[in-house]
Coordinates of C-alpha atoms in Angstrom, one line a residue:
M1 CA -33.5 -6.0 -36.3
E2 CA -33.6 -4.0 -33.4
T3 CA -33.1 -6.1 -30.6
T4 CA -34.3 -4.7 -26.8
G5 CA -33.2 -3.6 -23.1
S6 CA -33.6 -6.7 -21.6
E7 CA -32.6 -8.5 -25.6
D8 CA -29.4 -6.9 -24.6
S9 CA -29.0 -7.8 -21.0
G10 CA -29.3 -11.2 -21.5
S11 CA -28.1 -12.3 -23.9
V12 CA -24.7 -10.6 -21.9
Y13 CA -25.3 -13.0 -19.2
D14 CA -25.5 -16.1 -21.6
H15 CA -22.3 -14.7 -22.4
D16 CA -20.7 -14.2 -19.6
R17 CA -22.4 -16.9 -18.0
A18 CA -20.3 -19.3 -21.0
V19 CA -17.2 -17.5 -20.9
L20 CA -16.9 -18.3 -16.9
E21 CA -18.1 -22.8 -17.9
R22 CA -15.0 -22.6 -20.7
L23 CA -12.9 -21.6 -17.3
G24 CA -14.3 -24.0 -15.0
Y25 CA -17.0 -22.9 -13.0
K26 CA -21.6 -22.5 -13.2
Q27 CA -22.3 -19.1 -12.9
S28 CA -24.6 -19.5 -9.1
L29 CA -23.2 -15.7 -7.6
D30 CA -26.1 -12.5 -8.2
R31 CA -25.0 -11.2 -11.3
S32 CA -26.8 -8.5 -11.3
L33 CA -23.3 -5.8 -10.6
S34 CA -23.4 -2.8 -13.1
A35 CA -19.6 -2.0 -14.0
F36 CA -19.5 1.2 -11.9
S37 CA -21.2 -0.3 -8.6
T38 CA -17.9 -2.6 -9.6
F39 CA -15.5 0.3 -9.9
G40 CA -17.2 2.2 -7.0
I41 CA -16.1 -1.2 -4.9
T42 CA -12.9 -1.1 -6.3
F43 CA -11.9 2.5 -5.4
S44 CA -13.9 2.7 -1.8
C45 CA -11.1 -0.6 -1.2
L46 CA -8.3 2.0 -3.0
S47 CA -10.5 4.7 -0.1
I48 CA -8.0 7.2 -1.1
L49 CA -9.6 9.2 2.8
S50 CA -8.9 5.4 4.4
G51 CA -4.8 5.1 3.3
L52 CA -3.9 8.9 3.5
T53 CA -5.5 10.0 6.6
P54 CA -3.3 7.1 9.4
L55 CA 0.4 7.1 8.1
Y56 CA 0.3 10.8 6.8
G57 CA 2.1 11.7 9.7
S58 CA 4.3 9.3 9.0
A59 CA 5.4 9.8 5.9
L60 CA 6.0 13.9 6.7
Q61 CA 8.7 12.8 9.2
S62 CA 10.3 10.4 6.0
G63 CA 11.2 13.3 4.1
G64 CA 8.4 15.8 4.5
P65 CA 6.2 17.5 1.4
V66 CA 8.4 16.1 -1.0
T67 CA 7.8 13.0 -0.3
V68 CA 4.2 12.9 0.5
I69 CA 3.2 15.3 -2.7
W70 CA 6.2 14.1 -5.6
G71 CA 6.1 10.2 -3.6
W72 CA 2.5 10.3 -4.4
L73 CA 2.5 10.3 -8.1
V74 CA 5.3 8.3 -8.7
V75 CA 3.3 5.1 -5.7
S76 CA -0.3 6.4 -8.9
L77 CA 2.5 6.0 -11.7
F78 CA 3.8 2.2 -11.2
T79 CA 0.6 0.6 -9.6
L80 CA -1.1 2.3 -12.7
T81 CA 1.3 -0.1 -14.4
I82 CA 0.3 -2.9 -12.8
G83 CA -3.1 -2.3 -12.4
M84 CA -2.9 -2.3 -17.1
S85 CA -1.2 -5.9 -16.9
L86 CA -3.5 -7.1 -14.6
A87 CA -6.5 -6.2 -16.0
E88 CA -5.2 -7.4 -19.1
I89 CA -4.9 -10.8 -17.7
C90 CA -8.6 -10.1 -15.4
S91 CA -10.1 -9.8 -19.5
A92 CA -9.0 -12.7 -20.6
Y93 CA -10.3 -15.0 -17.3
P94 CA -13.5 -13.6 -15.1
T95 CA -13.4 -14.8 -12.3
T96 CA -14.2 -14.5 -8.4
G97 CA -11.3 -15.8 -7.9
G98 CA -9.5 -13.3 -9.0
L99 CA -5.0 -14.0 -9.0
Y100 CA -4.4 -17.6 -8.5
F101 CA -6.3 -18.7 -10.9
W102 CA -5.0 -17.0 -13.2
T103 CA -1.7 -17.8 -11.9
I104 CA -2.4 -20.9 -13.7
K105 CA -4.7 -21.2 -16.4
I106 CA -2.3 -18.7 -18.0
L107 CA -0.2 -21.7 -18.9
E108 CA -2.3 -24.3 -19.3
G109 CA -1.9 -23.1 -22.8
R110 CA 1.7 -23.1 -22.8
V111 CA 3.9 -24.4 -25.9
I112 CA 7.8 -25.0 -26.3
N113 CA 8.6 -26.3 -29.8
G114 CA 5.3 -26.5 -31.6
V115 CA 4.9 -29.2 -28.7
R116 CA 1.8 -27.9 -26.3
V117 CA 3.7 -28.8 -22.2
G118 CA 1.1 -27.2 -19.7
S119 CA 1.5 -25.9 -16.4
P120 CA 5.0 -26.6 -15.1
D121 CA 4.6 -28.7 -11.6
W122 CA 5.3 -26.0 -9.3
V123 CA 2.5 -24.3 -11.1
P124 CA -0.7 -25.4 -8.5
L125 CA 1.7 -24.4 -5.7
A126 CA 2.4 -21.6 -6.9
S127 CA -1.2 -20.6 -7.5
W128 CA -1.4 -21.2 -4.1
V129 CA 0.9 -19.4 -2.2
V130 CA -1.1 -16.4 -4.6
G131 CA -4.5 -17.2 -3.3
Y132 CA -3.1 -17.7 -0.1
T133 CA -1.5 -14.1 -0.2
N134 CA -4.0 -12.3 -2.4
W135 CA -6.7 -13.1 0.6
L136 CA -3.5 -11.9 3.3
G137 CA -4.0 -8.7 1.6
L138 CA -6.8 -8.5 1.0
V139 CA -7.8 -8.7 5.0
A140 CA -6.6 -4.9 5.1
I141 CA -9.8 -5.2 6.5
A142 CA -8.1 -5.7 9.7
S143 CA -5.8 -2.2 9.4
T144 CA -8.4 -0.5 7.9
D145 CA -11.1 -0.5 10.3
L146 CA -8.5 -0.6 13.3
A147 CA -7.0 2.9 11.3
M148 CA -10.8 4.1 12.4
A149 CA -11.1 3.1 15.8
Q150 CA -8.2 4.9 16.1
F151 CA -9.8 7.4 14.6
L152 CA -12.7 7.0 15.9
A153 CA -10.6 7.6 19.9
S154 CA -9.0 10.4 18.4
L155 CA -12.0 12.3 17.7
I156 CA -13.4 11.3 21.6
A157 CA -9.9 13.3 22.9
M158 CA -11.2 16.1 21.1
T159 CA -15.3 16.9 22.5
N160 CA -14.4 15.6 25.8
G161 CA -10.4 14.7 27.0
Y162 CA -11.2 11.4 27.2
S163 CA -7.5 9.4 25.9
A164 CA -8.2 5.8 24.9
S165 CA -6.9 3.2 26.5
T166 CA -5.5 0.4 24.1
Y167 CA -8.5 -2.6 25.6
V168 CA -10.3 0.4 24.0
I169 CA -9.1 1.2 21.2
F170 CA -9.9 -2.7 20.0
A171 CA -13.0 -3.0 21.7
I172 CA -13.7 0.0 19.3
Y173 CA -12.4 -1.7 16.6
V174 CA -14.4 -5.4 17.7
G175 CA -18.3 -3.8 17.1
I176 CA -17.0 -2.2 13.7
I177 CA -15.8 -5.4 12.2
I178 CA -18.8 -7.1 13.1
L179 CA -20.8 -4.4 11.7
H180 CA -18.7 -5.0 8.4
G181 CA -20.2 -8.7 9.0
I182 CA -23.5 -7.7 9.2
V183 CA -23.7 -5.4 6.2
N184 CA -21.8 -8.1 4.2
S185 CA -24.7 -10.8 4.7
L186 CA -27.0 -8.6 2.5
A187 CA -27.3 -9.6 -1.1
V188 CA -24.8 -8.4 -3.6
R189 CA -27.7 -5.9 -5.7
M190 CA -27.7 -4.0 -1.7
N191 CA -23.8 -4.1 -1.8
G192 CA -23.2 -2.3 -5.1
I193 CA -25.3 1.0 -4.2
F194 CA -23.3 1.2 -0.9
N195 CA -20.8 1.6 -3.3
I196 CA -22.2 3.9 -5.7
M197 CA -22.8 5.6 -2.4
S198 CA -18.4 5.1 -1.6
V199 CA -18.0 6.8 -4.4
W200 CA -19.8 9.6 -4.1
W201 CA -18.5 9.8 -0.3
H202 CA -15.1 10.0 -0.9
V203 CA -15.5 12.7 -3.7
L204 CA -17.7 15.0 -1.7
G205 CA -15.9 14.5 1.1
T206 CA -12.6 15.0 -0.1
I207 CA -14.1 18.7 -1.9
L208 CA -14.8 19.4 0.9
I209 CA -12.3 18.3 3.6
V210 CA -10.0 20.4 0.9
V211 CA -12.3 23.3 1.0
V212 CA -12.5 24.0 4.5
V213 CA -8.9 23.9 5.6
L214 CA -7.8 26.0 3.3
A215 CA -11.1 28.6 3.9
T216 CA -9.8 28.0 7.7
T217 CA -6.6 28.0 7.9
P218 CA -4.8 31.7 8.2
E219 CA -1.1 31.5 8.0
K220 CA -1.8 29.5 5.0
Q221 CA 1.6 27.4 4.0
S222 CA 4.6 28.7 1.0
A223 CA 4.4 26.2 -2.3
A224 CA 8.0 26.6 -2.1
F225 CA 7.4 23.8 1.8
V226 CA 4.4 21.9 0.4
F227 CA 6.5 20.7 -2.9
T228 CA 9.8 21.3 -2.7
E229 CA 10.4 20.7 1.9
W230 CA 12.5 18.2 3.1
K231 CA 12.2 16.5 6.3
N232 CA 13.8 13.8 8.3
N233 CA 12.3 11.9 11.5
T234 CA 13.2 8.8 10.9
G235 CA 16.5 8.4 12.3
W236 CA 18.7 7.4 9.2
S237 CA 21.6 10.0 6.7
S238 CA 20.4 7.8 3.0
G239 CA 17.5 10.7 2.0
F240 CA 16.9 8.1 -0.7
Y241 CA 16.4 5.3 1.3
V242 CA 13.6 7.9 3.3
F243 CA 12.0 9.1 0.4
M244 CA 11.5 5.5 -0.3
L245 CA 10.2 4.2 2.7
G246 CA 8.0 7.7 3.4
L247 CA 6.4 6.0 -0.2
L248 CA 4.4 3.8 2.1
Q249 CA 0.9 5.7 2.1
S250 CA 1.1 6.3 -1.1
Q251 CA 1.7 2.4 -1.6
Y252 CA -0.4 0.8 1.2
T253 CA -3.7 3.2 0.1
L254 CA -3.8 2.1 -3.1
S255 CA -3.5 -1.4 -3.2
G256 CA -6.7 -3.6 -3.1
Y257 CA -8.4 -2.4 -7.3
D258 CA -7.9 -6.7 -7.6
S259 CA -11.5 -6.5 -5.6
A260 CA -12.5 -5.6 -9.4
A261 CA -11.4 -9.6 -10.4
H262 CA -12.8 -10.9 -7.6
M263 CA -16.7 -8.8 -8.0
S264 CA -16.5 -11.0 -11.8
E265 CA -18.4 -13.5 -11.4
E266 CA -21.2 -10.8 -10.3
T267 CA -20.5 -8.2 -12.1
K268 CA -22.1 -8.0 -15.6
N269 CA -19.6 -8.2 -19.4
A270 CA -17.6 -8.6 -16.7
Q271 CA -14.8 -9.0 -19.4
Q272 CA -14.6 -5.7 -19.1
G273 CA -16.3 -4.4 -16.9
G274 CA -13.7 -5.8 -14.4
P275 CA -10.4 -5.2 -16.3
W276 CA -12.5 -0.9 -16.7
G277 CA -13.0 -1.0 -13.1
I278 CA -9.1 -1.4 -12.3
I279 CA -8.2 0.8 -13.9
R280 CA -10.7 3.5 -14.2
A281 CA -9.6 4.0 -9.5
I282 CA -6.2 3.5 -9.9
I283 CA -6.0 6.2 -12.3
T284 CA -9.5 8.3 -9.9
A285 CA -7.9 7.1 -6.6
S286 CA -4.3 9.3 -7.5
V287 CA -6.6 12.1 -8.7
V288 CA -8.3 12.9 -6.1
G289 CA -5.8 11.6 -3.5
W290 CA -3.6 14.6 -5.4
V291 CA -5.5 16.8 -4.2
F292 CA -6.1 16.3 -0.8
L293 CA -3.0 16.3 -0.2
V294 CA -1.3 19.0 -1.6
G295 CA -4.6 21.2 -0.2
V296 CA -3.7 19.5 3.1
T297 CA -0.6 19.9 3.7
F298 CA -1.1 23.7 2.6
C299 CA -2.4 24.1 6.1
I300 CA -0.1 22.6 8.6
S301 CA 0.9 25.3 10.8
N302 CA 2.4 23.9 13.4
F303 CA 5.6 20.9 12.3
D304 CA 6.2 20.1 16.4
D305 CA 2.8 20.3 17.1
Q306 CA 0.6 19.1 14.7
I307 CA 3.0 16.1 12.7
V308 CA 4.9 15.0 15.4
N309 CA 3.6 15.1 17.8
P310 CA -0.3 16.7 17.9
A311 CA -2.1 16.1 20.8
V312 CA -5.1 14.6 19.8
G313 CA -3.3 12.2 18.2
V314 CA -4.2 12.2 14.8
S315 CA -1.8 14.2 12.8
L316 CA -4.9 15.4 10.5
S317 CA -7.4 16.0 12.8
Q318 CA -4.8 17.9 14.7
I319 CA -5.1 19.7 11.3
F320 CA -8.3 19.8 11.2
L321 CA -8.8 21.5 15.0
D322 CA -6.4 23.8 14.8
S323 CA -7.3 25.5 11.3
A324 CA -11.0 24.9 11.6
G325 CA -12.0 25.0 15.3
L326 CA -13.8 22.2 16.6
T327 CA -17.5 22.0 14.9
W328 CA -15.7 22.2 11.8
A329 CA -13.3 19.1 12.8
I330 CA -15.7 17.4 14.3
V331 CA -18.2 17.1 10.6
L332 CA -14.0 16.6 9.0
I333 CA -13.3 13.6 11.2
L334 CA -16.4 12.1 10.7
V335 CA -16.3 12.6 6.5
I336 CA -13.0 10.5 6.9
L337 CA -15.0 7.5 9.6
G338 CA -17.9 7.5 7.1
A339 CA -15.0 6.5 4.0
Q340 CA -13.1 4.3 6.7
F341 CA -16.5 1.8 7.5
F342 CA -16.7 1.9 3.6
C343 CA -13.9 1.0 2.7
G344 CA -13.7 -1.5 5.1
S345 CA -17.5 -2.5 4.2
A346 CA -15.4 -3.8 0.6
L347 CA -12.8 -5.2 1.1
T348 CA -15.0 -6.9 3.5
L349 CA -16.6 -7.3 0.3
A350 CA -13.6 -8.7 -2.0
S351 CA -12.2 -10.5 0.3
S352 CA -15.7 -13.2 1.3
R353 CA -16.1 -13.7 -2.6
M354 CA -11.6 -14.6 -3.2
V355 CA -12.7 -17.3 0.4
Y356 CA -15.5 -18.1 -1.1
A357 CA -13.5 -19.2 -5.0
F358 CA -10.7 -20.8 -2.8
A359 CA -12.5 -22.9 -0.8
R360 CA -15.2 -23.8 -4.0
D361 CA -11.8 -24.9 -5.2
G362 CA -10.6 -26.7 -1.4
A363 CA -7.5 -24.4 -0.8
L364 CA -9.5 -24.0 2.5
P365 CA -9.9 -25.3 5.9
L366 CA -14.0 -25.6 6.3
S367 CA -13.6 -25.2 2.1
K368 CA -16.6 -27.9 2.4
Y369 CA -18.4 -25.1 4.1
L370 CA -17.0 -21.7 3.3
H371 CA -18.4 -21.7 -0.3
R372 CA -21.7 -22.3 1.1
L373 CA -24.3 -19.4 -0.4
N374 CA -28.1 -18.6 0.9
K375 CA -30.6 -17.7 -0.1
D376 CA -29.5 -14.3 -1.8
K377 CA -26.7 -16.7 -3.1
S378 CA -24.1 -14.7 -1.1
P379 CA -21.4 -16.6 0.4
V380 CA -22.2 -14.9 3.8
A381 CA -19.5 -17.8 5.9
A382 CA -17.4 -16.5 3.3
V383 CA -18.6 -13.3 5.0
W384 CA -17.5 -14.3 9.2
F385 CA -14.6 -16.3 8.3
N386 CA -13.0 -12.8 7.4
I387 CA -14.3 -11.4 9.9
A388 CA -13.0 -13.9 12.8
F389 CA -9.7 -13.8 10.7
C390 CA -9.5 -9.9 11.4
F391 CA -9.7 -9.8 15.3
I392 CA -6.9 -12.1 15.3
L393 CA -5.2 -10.8 13.1
G394 CA -5.7 -7.5 15.7
L395 CA -5.2 -8.7 19.4
P396 CA -1.4 -7.3 18.5
Y397 CA -1.9 -4.3 18.8
I398 CA -4.1 -5.3 22.8
W399 CA -0.3 -5.3 23.5
S400 CA 1.9 -3.0 20.4
Q401 CA 0.7 0.0 19.1
T402 CA 4.2 -0.9 16.4
A403 CA 1.2 -3.9 15.6
Y404 CA -0.6 -1.9 13.3
S405 CA 2.7 -0.7 11.1
A406 CA 3.2 -4.9 11.2
I407 CA -0.3 -5.3 9.9
V408 CA -0.8 -2.8 7.4
S409 CA 2.9 -3.4 5.9
V410 CA 2.1 -7.5 5.5
N411 CA -0.9 -6.7 3.2
T412 CA 0.9 -4.0 1.4
I413 CA 4.3 -6.9 0.9
A414 CA 1.0 -10.0 0.4
S415 CA -0.6 -7.6 -2.0
S416 CA 2.2 -6.7 -3.5
I417 CA 3.1 -11.0 -3.9
S418 CA 0.5 -12.4 -5.2
Y419 CA 0.6 -9.2 -7.8
L420 CA 3.6 -10.3 -8.8
I421 CA 3.5 -14.2 -9.5
P422 CA 0.6 -13.7 -12.7
I423 CA 2.4 -10.7 -13.5
L424 CA 6.1 -13.1 -14.1
C425 CA 4.3 -16.0 -15.2
R426 CA 2.4 -13.4 -18.2
I427 CA 5.1 -11.7 -19.3
V428 CA 8.5 -14.7 -18.6
L429 CA 6.6 -18.0 -18.8
A430 CA 3.4 -17.2 -21.6
R431 CA 4.7 -14.4 -23.3
H432 CA 3.8 -16.0 -26.6
T433 CA 0.9 -18.4 -26.2
F434 CA -1.7 -16.0 -23.8
Q435 CA -4.7 -15.3 -24.9
P436 CA -5.8 -12.2 -24.0
G437 CA -9.7 -11.2 -23.3
P438 CA -11.5 -7.9 -25.1
F439 CA -8.8 -5.8 -22.7
H440 CA -5.7 -6.1 -23.7
L441 CA -2.6 -3.6 -23.9
G442 CA -1.3 -5.2 -26.5
K443 CA 2.9 -4.5 -28.2
F444 CA 3.0 -2.8 -25.0
S445 CA 1.7 -5.2 -22.4
I446 CA 6.1 -6.9 -21.8
P447 CA 7.6 -3.6 -21.0
I448 CA 4.1 -2.6 -19.0
G449 CA 4.6 -5.9 -17.7
V450 CA 8.4 -5.8 -16.4
I451 CA 8.3 -1.5 -15.3
A452 CA 5.4 -3.7 -12.7
S453 CA 6.8 -6.3 -11.7
V454 CA 10.8 -4.7 -10.8
W455 CA 8.6 -1.6 -8.9
I456 CA 6.4 -5.3 -6.9
I457 CA 10.1 -6.5 -6.1
V458 CA 11.6 -2.6 -4.7
T459 CA 8.6 -1.8 -2.8
S460 CA 7.9 -5.9 -1.0
A461 CA 11.5 -5.2 -0.2
L462 CA 11.2 -2.5 1.5
F463 CA 8.5 -3.0 3.2
L464 CA 10.7 -5.7 5.0
C465 CA 12.6 -2.9 6.0
P466 CA 13.0 -1.1 9.3
T467 CA 12.1 2.2 8.9
L468 CA 13.9 4.2 12.1
A469 CA 17.6 4.0 13.9
P470 CA 18.8 3.0 15.5
V471 CA 17.4 0.0 15.5
T472 CA 14.8 -1.5 18.6
A473 CA 13.7 -4.5 19.5
E474 CA 10.8 -2.3 19.7
N475 CA 11.6 -0.2 16.5
M476 CA 12.1 -3.4 14.5
N477 CA 9.6 -3.9 11.2
Y478 CA 8.4 -7.3 12.0
A479 CA 6.2 -7.5 9.1
A480 CA 8.2 -10.8 7.8
V481 CA 8.0 -12.9 11.0
P482 CA 3.7 -12.6 10.2
F483 CA 3.7 -13.1 7.1
V484 CA 6.9 -16.1 6.4
V485 CA 4.6 -17.7 9.7
V486 CA 1.5 -17.4 7.1
I487 CA 3.5 -19.2 3.9
G488 CA 5.3 -21.6 5.3
L489 CA 2.4 -22.9 7.5
C490 CA 0.3 -22.8 3.4
V491 CA 2.8 -24.4 2.0
V492 CA 3.0 -26.9 4.4
Y493 CA -0.7 -26.9 4.3
Y494 CA -0.2 -28.2 0.5
A495 CA 3.1 -30.2 0.7
I496 CA 0.8 -32.8 2.8
W497 CA -3.1 -32.2 1.5
G498 CA -3.5 -30.2 -1.5
R499 CA -0.7 -31.2 -3.8
H500 CA -2.3 -34.7 -5.2
W501 CA -5.2 -32.8 -6.1
F502 CA -5.0 -29.3 -6.3
K503 CA -6.2 -27.1 -9.8
P504 CA -8.5 -25.1 -10.1
G505 CA -10.9 -24.6 -12.7
G506 CA -13.5 -27.5 -11.4
T507 CA -11.6 -30.1 -9.8
R508 CA -12.7 -29.5 -6.1
I509 CA -12.5 -32.8 -4.6
V510 CA -13.4 -31.6 -0.5
D511 CA -16.7 -33.7 -0.7
L512 CA -16.2 -36.7 -2.0
A513 CA -12.6 -36.1 0.9
E514 CA -14.8 -36.1 3.3
G515 CA -17.4 -38.6 2.1
D516 CA -20.2 -35.9 1.0
A517 CA -19.9 -37.2 -2.5
T518 CA -23.4 -34.5 -3.5
D519 CA -24.2 -34.4 -6.8
L520 CA -22.0 -32.3 -8.1
Q521 CA -24.6 -30.3 -10.8
G522 CA -27.2 -30.8 -8.9
E523 CA -28.0 -30.5 -4.4
D524 CA -24.8 -28.1 -4.8
E525 CA -24.6 -25.6 -6.8
N526 CA -21.8 -24.2 -6.6
S527 CA -20.0 -27.5 -9.3
T528 CA -18.2 -27.9 -11.9
T529 CA -19.6 -29.6 -15.4
D530 CA -19.5 -33.0 -15.0
S531 CA -16.6 -33.4 -17.0
Q532 CA -14.6 -32.0 -14.6
N533 CA -16.5 -34.7 -11.7
E534 CA -15.2 -37.8 -13.8
K535 CA -11.9 -36.0 -14.3
R536 CA -12.5 -34.8 -10.5
N537 CA -13.0 -38.3 -10.0
Q538 CA -9.3 -39.8 -10.9
V539 CA -8.1 -37.8 -8.7

């Protein structure tokens, strides 16, 4: 017998809800996103226009076009292996919590010598650390919106000659993050539409930029320059080290694709939509990004004036101005500003879901409030919690413009660490016991996971290294400091409090711990199942 579209939709919804309940959670968020909407959100987080533009000039000085053009392809390939490994786990455990939940869930069925032993004692701590690093990586909102503020300042400088101070740029940044808070306080359906618009904005915007600059640049660079030219203004003598440093631009841009996982509880047919959202976003961003980089690099007319010392402050803005003139330069910069706004909004959306899920399991301060939903089933409190944190994270920029590089490095390293731990758990400890979902890699799962893990370790170490020589107090890479502080605080927090009860998947005890014994099946709709509440009360 044929089924109607509504019956099919209802069947998918029931399946999604059943899978979620087996993982220990009730369906509380509004499951209204299509697979394409989830792809749109993930692609917006990758946002090649917002990721490539602020670091384009510095990347060209660390290896030249060779690093920028070929390095992008290298990073894209390795990023795809990471995305495929995460997609396989996402299909098995489609929850908003994402990586921190996967870390503990992967090992629940672990068997040694025919005996089910479950998770090692250290796994809850690993899950806790993954949650905090994942959150820190997702608040790349700060670096994205700070880059947008800088780009807007370059537009102002271009049009009326006003050179904005760091205080003015920071004020613009604050205004941008507040706008992102307002946008993401809307119902998730509206955000889905917003991010579908973002996909087309990025694709068509990239085509417009490449066509305009190629058509208006009178003397273009040769193919030899674009694909083989080497530049090194870092002060380091090792060509390999300089090339690896130049990959920061690409690796920073190609991160945040776990956003699809954080939208799982709002995505229809999440066991397929989430994984494919990750993979399609990485592939699409890789292709569009390479076209953008090749097209723009052909249009560099003066390396020193446009890349090393751009008069308007941003290398790409200078290229647009010199190639296409003021009017077209304004149009192209507005395209990039729009892409940056879309990206910051998508990151705000994804990070708010991660905070909501983490608070649902009681792992954050103020968890009792951060896991609440409004009438549209959106975690508005989590949204504004992230906005407040981004305000604090951006403050150092007022005193040191190198703080931007540190924020970029911290975001990238944190994301990488949060990706690494669940992948290692999958390929090392749960090699034979992992139960895949509908999307799986089959016999390629382990080798792909090994490649992904090695790449994450190498790049994470690299992003802690100094980028300029000789190393001074001013150009030193201080990314390790905020990263170690945040991770240290979260470990202390776990040792004092979280270790006594934390175990994701319906064991949230924050309400009872604070003396508010609500009925988690009735009044609190963000709750867990009765059997898990009984387990919780025994903690």
